[in-house]
Tab-separated table of C-alpha atoms in Angstrom:
chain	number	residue	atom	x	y	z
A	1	UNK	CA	-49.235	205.999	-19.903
A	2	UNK	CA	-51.486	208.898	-20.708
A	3	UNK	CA	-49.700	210.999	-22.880
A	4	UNK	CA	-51.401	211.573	-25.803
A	5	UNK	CA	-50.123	209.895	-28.989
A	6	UNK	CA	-49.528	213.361	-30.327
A	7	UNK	CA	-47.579	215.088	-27.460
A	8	UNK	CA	-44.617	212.453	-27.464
A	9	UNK	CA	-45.215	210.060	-30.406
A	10	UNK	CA	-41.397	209.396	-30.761
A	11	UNK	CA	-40.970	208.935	-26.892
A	12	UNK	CA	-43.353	206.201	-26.991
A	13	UNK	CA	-42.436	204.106	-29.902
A	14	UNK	CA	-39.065	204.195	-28.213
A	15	UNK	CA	-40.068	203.138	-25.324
A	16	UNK	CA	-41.721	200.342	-26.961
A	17	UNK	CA	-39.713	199.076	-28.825
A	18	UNK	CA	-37.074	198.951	-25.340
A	19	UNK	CA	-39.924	196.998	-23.947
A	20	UNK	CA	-40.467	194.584	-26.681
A	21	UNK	CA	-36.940	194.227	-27.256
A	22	UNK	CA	-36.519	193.434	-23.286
A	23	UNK	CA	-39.310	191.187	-22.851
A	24	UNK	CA	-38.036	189.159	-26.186
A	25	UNK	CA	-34.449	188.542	-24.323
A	26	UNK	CA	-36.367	186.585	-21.601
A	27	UNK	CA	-38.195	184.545	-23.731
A	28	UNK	CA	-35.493	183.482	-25.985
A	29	UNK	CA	-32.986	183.190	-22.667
A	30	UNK	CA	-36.034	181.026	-21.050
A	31	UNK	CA	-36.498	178.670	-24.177
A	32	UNK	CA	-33.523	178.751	-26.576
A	33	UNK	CA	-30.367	179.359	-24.116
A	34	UNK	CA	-27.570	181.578	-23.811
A	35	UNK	CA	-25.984	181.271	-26.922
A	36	UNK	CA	-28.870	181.672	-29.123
A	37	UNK	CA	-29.724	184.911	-27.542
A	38	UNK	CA	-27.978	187.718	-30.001
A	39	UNK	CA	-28.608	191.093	-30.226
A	40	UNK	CA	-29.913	190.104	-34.110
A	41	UNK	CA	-32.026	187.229	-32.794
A	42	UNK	CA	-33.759	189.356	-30.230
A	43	UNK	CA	-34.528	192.400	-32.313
A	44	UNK	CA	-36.031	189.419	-35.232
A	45	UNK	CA	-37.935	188.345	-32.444
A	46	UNK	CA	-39.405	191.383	-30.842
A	47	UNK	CA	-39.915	192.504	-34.760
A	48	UNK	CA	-37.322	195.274	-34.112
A	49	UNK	CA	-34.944	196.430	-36.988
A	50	UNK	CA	-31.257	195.452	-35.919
A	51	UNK	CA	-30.288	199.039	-35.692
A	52	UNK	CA	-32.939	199.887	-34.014
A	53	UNK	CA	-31.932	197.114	-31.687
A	54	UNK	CA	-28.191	198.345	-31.719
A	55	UNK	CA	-29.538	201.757	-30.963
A	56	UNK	CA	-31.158	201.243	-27.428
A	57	UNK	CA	-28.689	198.522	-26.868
A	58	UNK	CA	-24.836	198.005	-28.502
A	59	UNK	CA	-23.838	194.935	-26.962
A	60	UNK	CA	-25.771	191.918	-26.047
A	61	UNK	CA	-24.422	192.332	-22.174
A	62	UNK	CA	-26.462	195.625	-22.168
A	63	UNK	CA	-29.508	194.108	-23.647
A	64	UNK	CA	-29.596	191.450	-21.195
A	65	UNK	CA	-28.435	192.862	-18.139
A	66	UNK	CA	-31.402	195.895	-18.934
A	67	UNK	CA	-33.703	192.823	-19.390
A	68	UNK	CA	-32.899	191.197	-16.289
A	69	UNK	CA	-33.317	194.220	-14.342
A	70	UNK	CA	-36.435	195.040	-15.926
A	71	UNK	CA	-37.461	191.188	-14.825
A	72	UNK	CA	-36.488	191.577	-12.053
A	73	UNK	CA	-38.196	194.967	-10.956
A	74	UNK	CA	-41.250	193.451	-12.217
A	75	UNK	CA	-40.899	189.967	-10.403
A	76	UNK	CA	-40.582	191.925	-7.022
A	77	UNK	CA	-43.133	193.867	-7.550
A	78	UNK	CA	-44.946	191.247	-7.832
A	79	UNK	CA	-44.247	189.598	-5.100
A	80	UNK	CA	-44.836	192.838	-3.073
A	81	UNK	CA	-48.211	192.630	-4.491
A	82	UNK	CA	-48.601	188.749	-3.323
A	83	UNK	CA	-47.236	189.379	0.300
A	84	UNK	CA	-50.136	191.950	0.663
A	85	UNK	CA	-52.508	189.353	0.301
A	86	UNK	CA	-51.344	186.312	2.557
A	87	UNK	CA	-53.606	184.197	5.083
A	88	UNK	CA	-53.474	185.091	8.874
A	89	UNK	CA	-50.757	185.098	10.903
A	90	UNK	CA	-49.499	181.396	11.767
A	91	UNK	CA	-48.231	178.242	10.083
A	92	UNK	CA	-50.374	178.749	6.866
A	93	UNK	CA	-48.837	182.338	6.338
A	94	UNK	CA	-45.057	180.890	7.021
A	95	UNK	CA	-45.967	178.197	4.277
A	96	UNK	CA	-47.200	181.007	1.540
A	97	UNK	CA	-44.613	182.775	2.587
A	98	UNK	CA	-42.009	180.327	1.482
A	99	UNK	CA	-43.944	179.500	-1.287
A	100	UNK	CA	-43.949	183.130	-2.290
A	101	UNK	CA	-40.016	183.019	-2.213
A	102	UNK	CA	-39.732	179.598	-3.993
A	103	UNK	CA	-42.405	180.350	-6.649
A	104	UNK	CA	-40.155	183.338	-7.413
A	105	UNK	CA	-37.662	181.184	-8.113
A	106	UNK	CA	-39.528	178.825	-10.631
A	107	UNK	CA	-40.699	181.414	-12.556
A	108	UNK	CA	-39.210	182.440	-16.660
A	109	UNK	CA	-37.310	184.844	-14.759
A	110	UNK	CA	-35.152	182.450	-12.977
A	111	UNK	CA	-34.513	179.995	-16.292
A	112	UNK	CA	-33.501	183.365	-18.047
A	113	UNK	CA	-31.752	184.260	-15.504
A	114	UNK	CA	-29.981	180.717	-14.787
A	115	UNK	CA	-28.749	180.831	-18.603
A	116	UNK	CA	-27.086	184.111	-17.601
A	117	UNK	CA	-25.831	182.975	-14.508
A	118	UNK	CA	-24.483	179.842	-16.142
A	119	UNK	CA	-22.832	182.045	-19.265
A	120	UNK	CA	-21.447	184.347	-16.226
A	121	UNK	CA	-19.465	181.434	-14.739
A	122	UNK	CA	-16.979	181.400	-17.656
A	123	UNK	CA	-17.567	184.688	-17.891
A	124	UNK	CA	-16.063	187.694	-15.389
A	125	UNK	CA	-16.888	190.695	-17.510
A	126	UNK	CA	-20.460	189.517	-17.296
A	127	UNK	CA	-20.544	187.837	-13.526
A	128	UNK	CA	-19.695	191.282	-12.689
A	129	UNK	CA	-23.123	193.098	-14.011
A	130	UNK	CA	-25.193	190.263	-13.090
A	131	UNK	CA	-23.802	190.344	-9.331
A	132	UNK	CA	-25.567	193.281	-8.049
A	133	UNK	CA	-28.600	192.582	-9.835
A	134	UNK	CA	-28.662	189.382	-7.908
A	135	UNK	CA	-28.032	190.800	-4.966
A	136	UNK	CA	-30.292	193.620	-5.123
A	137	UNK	CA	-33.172	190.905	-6.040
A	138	UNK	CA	-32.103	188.895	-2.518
A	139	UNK	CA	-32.351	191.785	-0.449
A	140	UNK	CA	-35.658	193.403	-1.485
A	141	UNK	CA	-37.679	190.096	-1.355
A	142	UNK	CA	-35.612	188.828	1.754
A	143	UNK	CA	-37.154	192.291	3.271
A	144	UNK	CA	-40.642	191.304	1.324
A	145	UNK	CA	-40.483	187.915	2.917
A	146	UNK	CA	-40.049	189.683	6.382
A	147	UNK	CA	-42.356	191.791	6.694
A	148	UNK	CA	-44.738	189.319	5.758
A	149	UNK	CA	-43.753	187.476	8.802
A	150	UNK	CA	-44.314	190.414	10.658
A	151	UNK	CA	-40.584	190.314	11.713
A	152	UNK	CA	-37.926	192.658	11.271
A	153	UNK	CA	-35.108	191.854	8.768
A	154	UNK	CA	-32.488	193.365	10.323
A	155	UNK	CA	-32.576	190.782	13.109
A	156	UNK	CA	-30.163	187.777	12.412
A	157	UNK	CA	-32.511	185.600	14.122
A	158	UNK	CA	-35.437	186.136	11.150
A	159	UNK	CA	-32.460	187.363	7.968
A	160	UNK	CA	-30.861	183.538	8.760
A	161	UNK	CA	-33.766	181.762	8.015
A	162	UNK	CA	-35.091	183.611	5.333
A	163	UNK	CA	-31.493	183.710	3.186
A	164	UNK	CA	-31.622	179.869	3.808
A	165	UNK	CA	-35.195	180.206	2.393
A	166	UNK	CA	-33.290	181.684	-0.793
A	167	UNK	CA	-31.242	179.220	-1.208
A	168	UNK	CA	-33.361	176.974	-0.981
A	169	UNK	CA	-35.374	178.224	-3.718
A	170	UNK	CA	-32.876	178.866	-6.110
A	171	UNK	CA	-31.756	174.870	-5.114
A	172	UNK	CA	-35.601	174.326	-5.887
A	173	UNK	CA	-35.423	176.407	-9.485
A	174	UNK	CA	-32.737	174.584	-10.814
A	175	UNK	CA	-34.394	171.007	-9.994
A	176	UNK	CA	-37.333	172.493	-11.621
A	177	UNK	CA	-35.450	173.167	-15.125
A	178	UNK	CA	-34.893	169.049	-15.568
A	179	UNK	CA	-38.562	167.495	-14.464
A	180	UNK	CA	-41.908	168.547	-13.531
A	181	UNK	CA	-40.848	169.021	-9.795
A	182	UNK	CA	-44.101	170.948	-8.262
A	183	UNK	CA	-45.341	167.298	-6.495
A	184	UNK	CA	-42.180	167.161	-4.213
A	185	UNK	CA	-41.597	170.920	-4.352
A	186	UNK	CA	-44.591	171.437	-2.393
A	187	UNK	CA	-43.479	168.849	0.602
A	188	UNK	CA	-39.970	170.582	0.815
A	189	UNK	CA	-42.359	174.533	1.404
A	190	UNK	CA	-44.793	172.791	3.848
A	191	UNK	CA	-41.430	171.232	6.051
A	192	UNK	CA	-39.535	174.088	5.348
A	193	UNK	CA	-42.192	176.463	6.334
A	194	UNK	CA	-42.586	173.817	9.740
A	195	UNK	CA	-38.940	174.324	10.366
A	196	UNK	CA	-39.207	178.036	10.362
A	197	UNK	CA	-41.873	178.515	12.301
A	198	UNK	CA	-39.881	175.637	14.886
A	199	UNK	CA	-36.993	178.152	14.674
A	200	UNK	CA	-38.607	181.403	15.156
A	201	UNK	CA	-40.608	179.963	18.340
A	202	UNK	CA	-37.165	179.294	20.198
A	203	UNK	CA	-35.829	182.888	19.410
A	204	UNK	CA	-36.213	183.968	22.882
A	205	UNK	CA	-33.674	181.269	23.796
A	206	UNK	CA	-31.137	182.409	21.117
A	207	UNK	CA	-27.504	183.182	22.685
A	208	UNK	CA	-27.182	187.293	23.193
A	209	UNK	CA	-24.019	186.368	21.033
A	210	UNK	CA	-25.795	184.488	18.596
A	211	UNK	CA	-28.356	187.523	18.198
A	212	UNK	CA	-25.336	190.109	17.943
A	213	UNK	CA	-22.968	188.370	15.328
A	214	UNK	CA	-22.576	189.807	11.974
A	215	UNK	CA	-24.574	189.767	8.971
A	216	UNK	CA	-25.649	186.614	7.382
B	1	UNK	CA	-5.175	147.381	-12.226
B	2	UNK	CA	-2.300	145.151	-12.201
B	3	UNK	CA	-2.424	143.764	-15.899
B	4	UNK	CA	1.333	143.508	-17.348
B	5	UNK	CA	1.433	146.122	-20.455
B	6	UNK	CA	2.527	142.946	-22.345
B	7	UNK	CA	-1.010	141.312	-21.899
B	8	UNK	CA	-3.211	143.919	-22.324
B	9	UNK	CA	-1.410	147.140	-23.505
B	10	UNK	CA	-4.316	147.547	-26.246
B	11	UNK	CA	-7.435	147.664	-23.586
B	12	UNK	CA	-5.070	149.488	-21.071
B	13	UNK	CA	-4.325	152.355	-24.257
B	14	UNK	CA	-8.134	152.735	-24.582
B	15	UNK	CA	-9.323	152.514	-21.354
B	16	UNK	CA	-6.609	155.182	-20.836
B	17	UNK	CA	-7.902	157.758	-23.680
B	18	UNK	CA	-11.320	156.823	-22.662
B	19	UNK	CA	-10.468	158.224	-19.370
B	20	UNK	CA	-8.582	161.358	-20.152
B	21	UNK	CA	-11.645	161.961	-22.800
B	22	UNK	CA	-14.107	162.202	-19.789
B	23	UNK	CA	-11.620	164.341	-17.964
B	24	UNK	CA	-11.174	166.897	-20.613
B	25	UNK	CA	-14.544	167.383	-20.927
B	26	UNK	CA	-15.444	167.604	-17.199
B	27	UNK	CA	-12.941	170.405	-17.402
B	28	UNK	CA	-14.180	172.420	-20.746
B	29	UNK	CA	-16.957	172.068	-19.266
B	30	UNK	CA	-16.437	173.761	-16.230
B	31	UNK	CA	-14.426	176.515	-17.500
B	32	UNK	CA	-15.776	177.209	-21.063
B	33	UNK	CA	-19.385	176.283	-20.831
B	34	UNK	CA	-21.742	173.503	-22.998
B	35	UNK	CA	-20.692	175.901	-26.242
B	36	UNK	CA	-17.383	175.039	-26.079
B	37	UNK	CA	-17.801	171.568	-25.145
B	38	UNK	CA	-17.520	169.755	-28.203
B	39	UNK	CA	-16.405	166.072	-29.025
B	40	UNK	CA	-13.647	168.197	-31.554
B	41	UNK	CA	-12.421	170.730	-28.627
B	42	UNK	CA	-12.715	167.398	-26.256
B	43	UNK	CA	-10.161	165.193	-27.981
B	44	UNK	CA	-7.369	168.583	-28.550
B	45	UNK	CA	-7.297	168.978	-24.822
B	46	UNK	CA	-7.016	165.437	-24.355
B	47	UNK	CA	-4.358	164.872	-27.198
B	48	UNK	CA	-6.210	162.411	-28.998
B	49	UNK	CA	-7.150	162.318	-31.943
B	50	UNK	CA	-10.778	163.289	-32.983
B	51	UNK	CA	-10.995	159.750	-34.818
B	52	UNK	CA	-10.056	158.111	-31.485
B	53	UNK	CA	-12.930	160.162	-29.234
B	54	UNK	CA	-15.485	159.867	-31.996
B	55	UNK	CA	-14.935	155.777	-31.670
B	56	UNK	CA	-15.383	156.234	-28.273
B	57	UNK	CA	-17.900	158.421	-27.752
B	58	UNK	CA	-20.147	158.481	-31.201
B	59	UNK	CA	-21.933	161.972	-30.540
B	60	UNK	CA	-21.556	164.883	-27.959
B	61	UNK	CA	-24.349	164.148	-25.816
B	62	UNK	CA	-22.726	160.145	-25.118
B	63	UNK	CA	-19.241	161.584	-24.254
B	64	UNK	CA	-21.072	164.346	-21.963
B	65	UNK	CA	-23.046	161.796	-20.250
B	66	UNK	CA	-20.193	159.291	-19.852
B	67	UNK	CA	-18.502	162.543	-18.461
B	68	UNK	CA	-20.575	163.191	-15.532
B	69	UNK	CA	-22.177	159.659	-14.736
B	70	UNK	CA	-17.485	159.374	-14.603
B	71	UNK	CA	-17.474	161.840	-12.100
B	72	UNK	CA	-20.660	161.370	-10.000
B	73	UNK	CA	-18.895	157.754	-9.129
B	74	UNK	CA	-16.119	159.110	-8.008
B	75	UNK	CA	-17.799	162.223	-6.485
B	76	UNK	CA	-19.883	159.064	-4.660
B	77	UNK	CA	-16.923	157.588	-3.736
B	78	UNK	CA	-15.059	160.820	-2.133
B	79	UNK	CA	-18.629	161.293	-0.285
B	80	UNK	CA	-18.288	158.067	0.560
B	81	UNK	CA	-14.683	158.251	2.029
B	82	UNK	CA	-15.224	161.650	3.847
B	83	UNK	CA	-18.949	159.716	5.475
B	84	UNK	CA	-16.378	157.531	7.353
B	85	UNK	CA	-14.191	159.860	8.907
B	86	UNK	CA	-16.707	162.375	10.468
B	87	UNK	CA	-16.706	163.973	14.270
B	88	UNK	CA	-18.499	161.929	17.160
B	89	UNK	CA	-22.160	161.865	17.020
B	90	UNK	CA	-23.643	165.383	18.196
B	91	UNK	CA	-24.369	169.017	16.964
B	92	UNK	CA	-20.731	168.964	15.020
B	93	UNK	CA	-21.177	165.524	13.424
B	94	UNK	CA	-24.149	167.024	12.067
B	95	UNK	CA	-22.243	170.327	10.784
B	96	UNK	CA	-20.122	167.813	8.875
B	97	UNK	CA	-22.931	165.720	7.491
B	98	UNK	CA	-24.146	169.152	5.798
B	99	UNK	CA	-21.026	170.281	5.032
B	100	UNK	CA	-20.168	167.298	3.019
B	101	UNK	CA	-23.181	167.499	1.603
B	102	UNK	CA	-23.025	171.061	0.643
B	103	UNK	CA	-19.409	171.129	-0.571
B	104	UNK	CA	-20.742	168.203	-2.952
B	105	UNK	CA	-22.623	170.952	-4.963
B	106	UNK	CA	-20.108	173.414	-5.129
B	107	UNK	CA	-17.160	171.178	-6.658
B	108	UNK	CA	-16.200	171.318	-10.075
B	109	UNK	CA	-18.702	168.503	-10.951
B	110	UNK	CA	-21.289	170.896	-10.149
B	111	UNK	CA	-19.819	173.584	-12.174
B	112	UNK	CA	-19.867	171.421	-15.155
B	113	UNK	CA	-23.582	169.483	-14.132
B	114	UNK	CA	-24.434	173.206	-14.282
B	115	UNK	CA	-23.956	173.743	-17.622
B	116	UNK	CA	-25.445	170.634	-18.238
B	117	UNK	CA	-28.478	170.995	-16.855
B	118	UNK	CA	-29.189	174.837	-18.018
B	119	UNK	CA	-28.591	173.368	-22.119
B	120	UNK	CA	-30.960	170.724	-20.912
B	121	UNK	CA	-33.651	172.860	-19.820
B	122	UNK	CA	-33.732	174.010	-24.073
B	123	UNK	CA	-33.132	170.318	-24.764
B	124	UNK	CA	-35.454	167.307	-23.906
B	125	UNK	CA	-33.341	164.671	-25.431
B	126	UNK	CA	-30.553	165.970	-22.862
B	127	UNK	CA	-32.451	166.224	-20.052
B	128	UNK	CA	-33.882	162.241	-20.806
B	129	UNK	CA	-30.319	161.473	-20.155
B	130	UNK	CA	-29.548	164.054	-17.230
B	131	UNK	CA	-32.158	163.258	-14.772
B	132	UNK	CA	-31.141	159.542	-14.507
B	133	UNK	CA	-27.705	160.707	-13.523
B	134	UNK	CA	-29.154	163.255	-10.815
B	135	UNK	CA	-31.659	161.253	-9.642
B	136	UNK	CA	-29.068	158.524	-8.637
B	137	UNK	CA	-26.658	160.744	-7.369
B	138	UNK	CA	-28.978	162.569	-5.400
B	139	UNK	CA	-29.946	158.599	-3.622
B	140	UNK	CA	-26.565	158.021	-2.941
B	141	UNK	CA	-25.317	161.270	-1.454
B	142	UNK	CA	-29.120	161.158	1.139
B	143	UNK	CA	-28.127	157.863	1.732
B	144	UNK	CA	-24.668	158.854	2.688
B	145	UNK	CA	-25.859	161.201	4.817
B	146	UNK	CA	-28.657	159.526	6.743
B	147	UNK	CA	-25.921	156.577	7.179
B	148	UNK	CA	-23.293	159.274	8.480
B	149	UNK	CA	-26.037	160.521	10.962
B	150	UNK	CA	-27.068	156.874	11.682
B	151	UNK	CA	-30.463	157.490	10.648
B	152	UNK	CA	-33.009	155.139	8.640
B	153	UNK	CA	-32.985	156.860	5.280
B	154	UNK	CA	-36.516	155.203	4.566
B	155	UNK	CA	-37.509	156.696	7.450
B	156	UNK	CA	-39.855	159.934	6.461
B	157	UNK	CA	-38.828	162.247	9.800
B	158	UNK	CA	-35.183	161.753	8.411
B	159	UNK	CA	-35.681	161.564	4.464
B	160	UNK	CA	-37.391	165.179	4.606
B	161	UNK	CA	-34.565	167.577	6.306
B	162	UNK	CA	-31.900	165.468	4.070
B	163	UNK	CA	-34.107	165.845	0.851
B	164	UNK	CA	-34.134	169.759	2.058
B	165	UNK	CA	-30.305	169.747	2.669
B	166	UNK	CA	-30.222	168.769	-1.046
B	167	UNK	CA	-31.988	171.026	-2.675
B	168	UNK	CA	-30.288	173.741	0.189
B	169	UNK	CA	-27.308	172.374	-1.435
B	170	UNK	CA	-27.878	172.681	-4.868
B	171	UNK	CA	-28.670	176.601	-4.264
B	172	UNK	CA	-25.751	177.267	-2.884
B	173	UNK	CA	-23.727	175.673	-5.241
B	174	UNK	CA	-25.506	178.105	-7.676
B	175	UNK	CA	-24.892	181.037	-5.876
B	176	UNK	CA	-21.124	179.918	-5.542
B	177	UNK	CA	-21.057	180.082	-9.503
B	178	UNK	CA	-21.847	184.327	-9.369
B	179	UNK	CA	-18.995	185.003	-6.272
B	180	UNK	CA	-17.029	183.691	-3.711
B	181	UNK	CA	-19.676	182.814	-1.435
B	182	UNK	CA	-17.642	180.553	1.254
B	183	UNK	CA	-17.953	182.711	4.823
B	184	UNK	CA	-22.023	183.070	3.854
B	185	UNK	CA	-22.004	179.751	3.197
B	186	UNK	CA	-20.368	178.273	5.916
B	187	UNK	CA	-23.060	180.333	8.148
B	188	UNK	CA	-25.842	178.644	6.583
B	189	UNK	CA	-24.282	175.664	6.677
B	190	UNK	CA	-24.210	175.857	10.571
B	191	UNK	CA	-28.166	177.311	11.076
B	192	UNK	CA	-29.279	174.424	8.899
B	193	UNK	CA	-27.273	172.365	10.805
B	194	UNK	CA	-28.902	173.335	13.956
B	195	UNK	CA	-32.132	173.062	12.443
B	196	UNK	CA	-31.947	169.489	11.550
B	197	UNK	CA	-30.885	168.262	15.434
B	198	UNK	CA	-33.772	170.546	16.501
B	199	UNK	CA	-36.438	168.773	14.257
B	200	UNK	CA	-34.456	165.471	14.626
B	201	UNK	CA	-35.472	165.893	18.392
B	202	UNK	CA	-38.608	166.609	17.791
B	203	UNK	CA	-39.137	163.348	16.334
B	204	UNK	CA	-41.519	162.007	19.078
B	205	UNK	CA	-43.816	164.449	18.724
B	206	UNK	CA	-44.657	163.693	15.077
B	207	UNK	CA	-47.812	163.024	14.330
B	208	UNK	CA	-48.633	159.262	13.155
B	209	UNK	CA	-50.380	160.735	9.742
B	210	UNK	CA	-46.985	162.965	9.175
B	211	UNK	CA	-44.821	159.644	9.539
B	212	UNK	CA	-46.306	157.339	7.415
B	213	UNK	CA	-47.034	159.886	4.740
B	214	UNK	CA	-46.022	159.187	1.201
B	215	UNK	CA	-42.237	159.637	-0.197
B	216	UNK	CA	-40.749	163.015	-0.165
């Protein structure tokens, strides 16, 4: 920001101490787990007063649904910024494509996010503010993933494969949080990416019925 | 078992709290989360005392363990069962095969592998003893399935969609924890489905290098 320090001092030391506060939930989600992650163990962490904490945040479902969303804005912009700069059209761009999608999914994001989703499971208060954050994070790099392809996301024919994609990266994420898994990770993108590309080549055969049912 | 209670009453009474021990805690597990899961909380929904579990099951981490590799054997076995009484070979027996393989990751096992594996992730001594347990389930289940498809399971063309289905699987079963996910499911369930015979035919035209590549 260019606001100078003297125009909107308190502005900014609010703002970063929301930031600090927000990027210390992820780590300590990431590393130490649901249950370590208090409103009082963040604010120690991010070097944050607890009523300062307490201020921006009250409960510790605020702090870490605002830190999740602030993740997760970042994450797709990232990956906006990564689908501008893919190879050529043809089977190498399919396979950074899915390795674009699956990479999002390995990332501190997801095993912060997985110790959410995992708390939300026993959890309905919580499952239901973590919900559309999910969701919203499907569709915008579902439509990333798309366009990428060159392919329009509205189409069943190109949304099928690519939600399957998700899933398969979130599968691929959560084998990733018990071993090293980047060896065989990269054999599932490459056939995946084959099978997509084997997929998208017979959509001129695809049933007028098939093409016209519902949303995925 | 057959044993008269007047021969063995002793063995039968412990195998017997041993059992509803790793039942309890497959349940807590699912419902309350790792938390909650303790060998103390364990043995009062299992009415026994927490003398009794602690003489089974010395620390939290051996009852846990004994909990799920309980469960994956019988989870193996129900695979098993449901393998042998699939539709006739063709695009529906294939439906199945995924299905089965699918609805594997979004049982209650999965629930409480879930919370498992996300207080492994913060927990190396936990995830030592977790990935022996996946790994072997995740054998058993591919082997299942290449068996139920009568396919070679050593064979790489066949090893790499069912490796795929897995980790497909395991995604799904993680979305299932945030909603009710069943009609999306069910539709993925059925493209994958299709994918597979459509790479399965494809099978002569693999390239020598691609079949005798390395393990998945």
């Amino acid at each position: 920001m260019t606001a100078p320090e003297q125009r909107a001092p308190k502005q900014d030391r609010s703002r970063l101490t929301r930031e600090r506060l927000l990027g210390a939930s992820i780590d300590l989600l990431a590393t130490q787990g649901w249950a370590a992650t208090t409103v009082g163990a963040v604010a120690a962490a991010a070097g944050v007063s607890r009523g300062a904490a307490q201020h921006h945040f009250p409960t510790r479902e605020d702090l870490i649904t605002a830190a999740l969303l602030h993740m997760i804005e970042q994450r797709i912009e990232d990956v906006r910024n990564v689908g501008l700069d893919l190879p050529e059209p043809g089977p190498e761009r399919t396979v950074a494509v899915v390795r674009l999608i699956v990479q999002h999914y390995t990332s501190d994001l997801f095993k912060a996010a997985l110790h959410v989703w995992t708390a939300a499971a026993s959890d309905p208060a919580l499952r239901d503010r973590v919900l559309p954050l999910e969701n919203h994070m499907s569709r915008e790099v579902l439509a990333i993933a798309a366009s990428a392809l060159g392919r329009d996301p509205a189409d069943v024919r190109v949304r099928r494969p690519l939600q399957a994609t998700l899933d398969l990266a979130r599968g691929l994420g959560l084998a990733d949080v018990l071993s090293d898994d980047s060896a065989r990770r990269e054999k599932v993108i490459r056939y995946w990416a084959e099978t997509i590309d084997l997929v998208l080549a017979q959509n001129p055969e695809t049933s007028a019925e098939d093409v016209t049912s519902a949303t995925f």
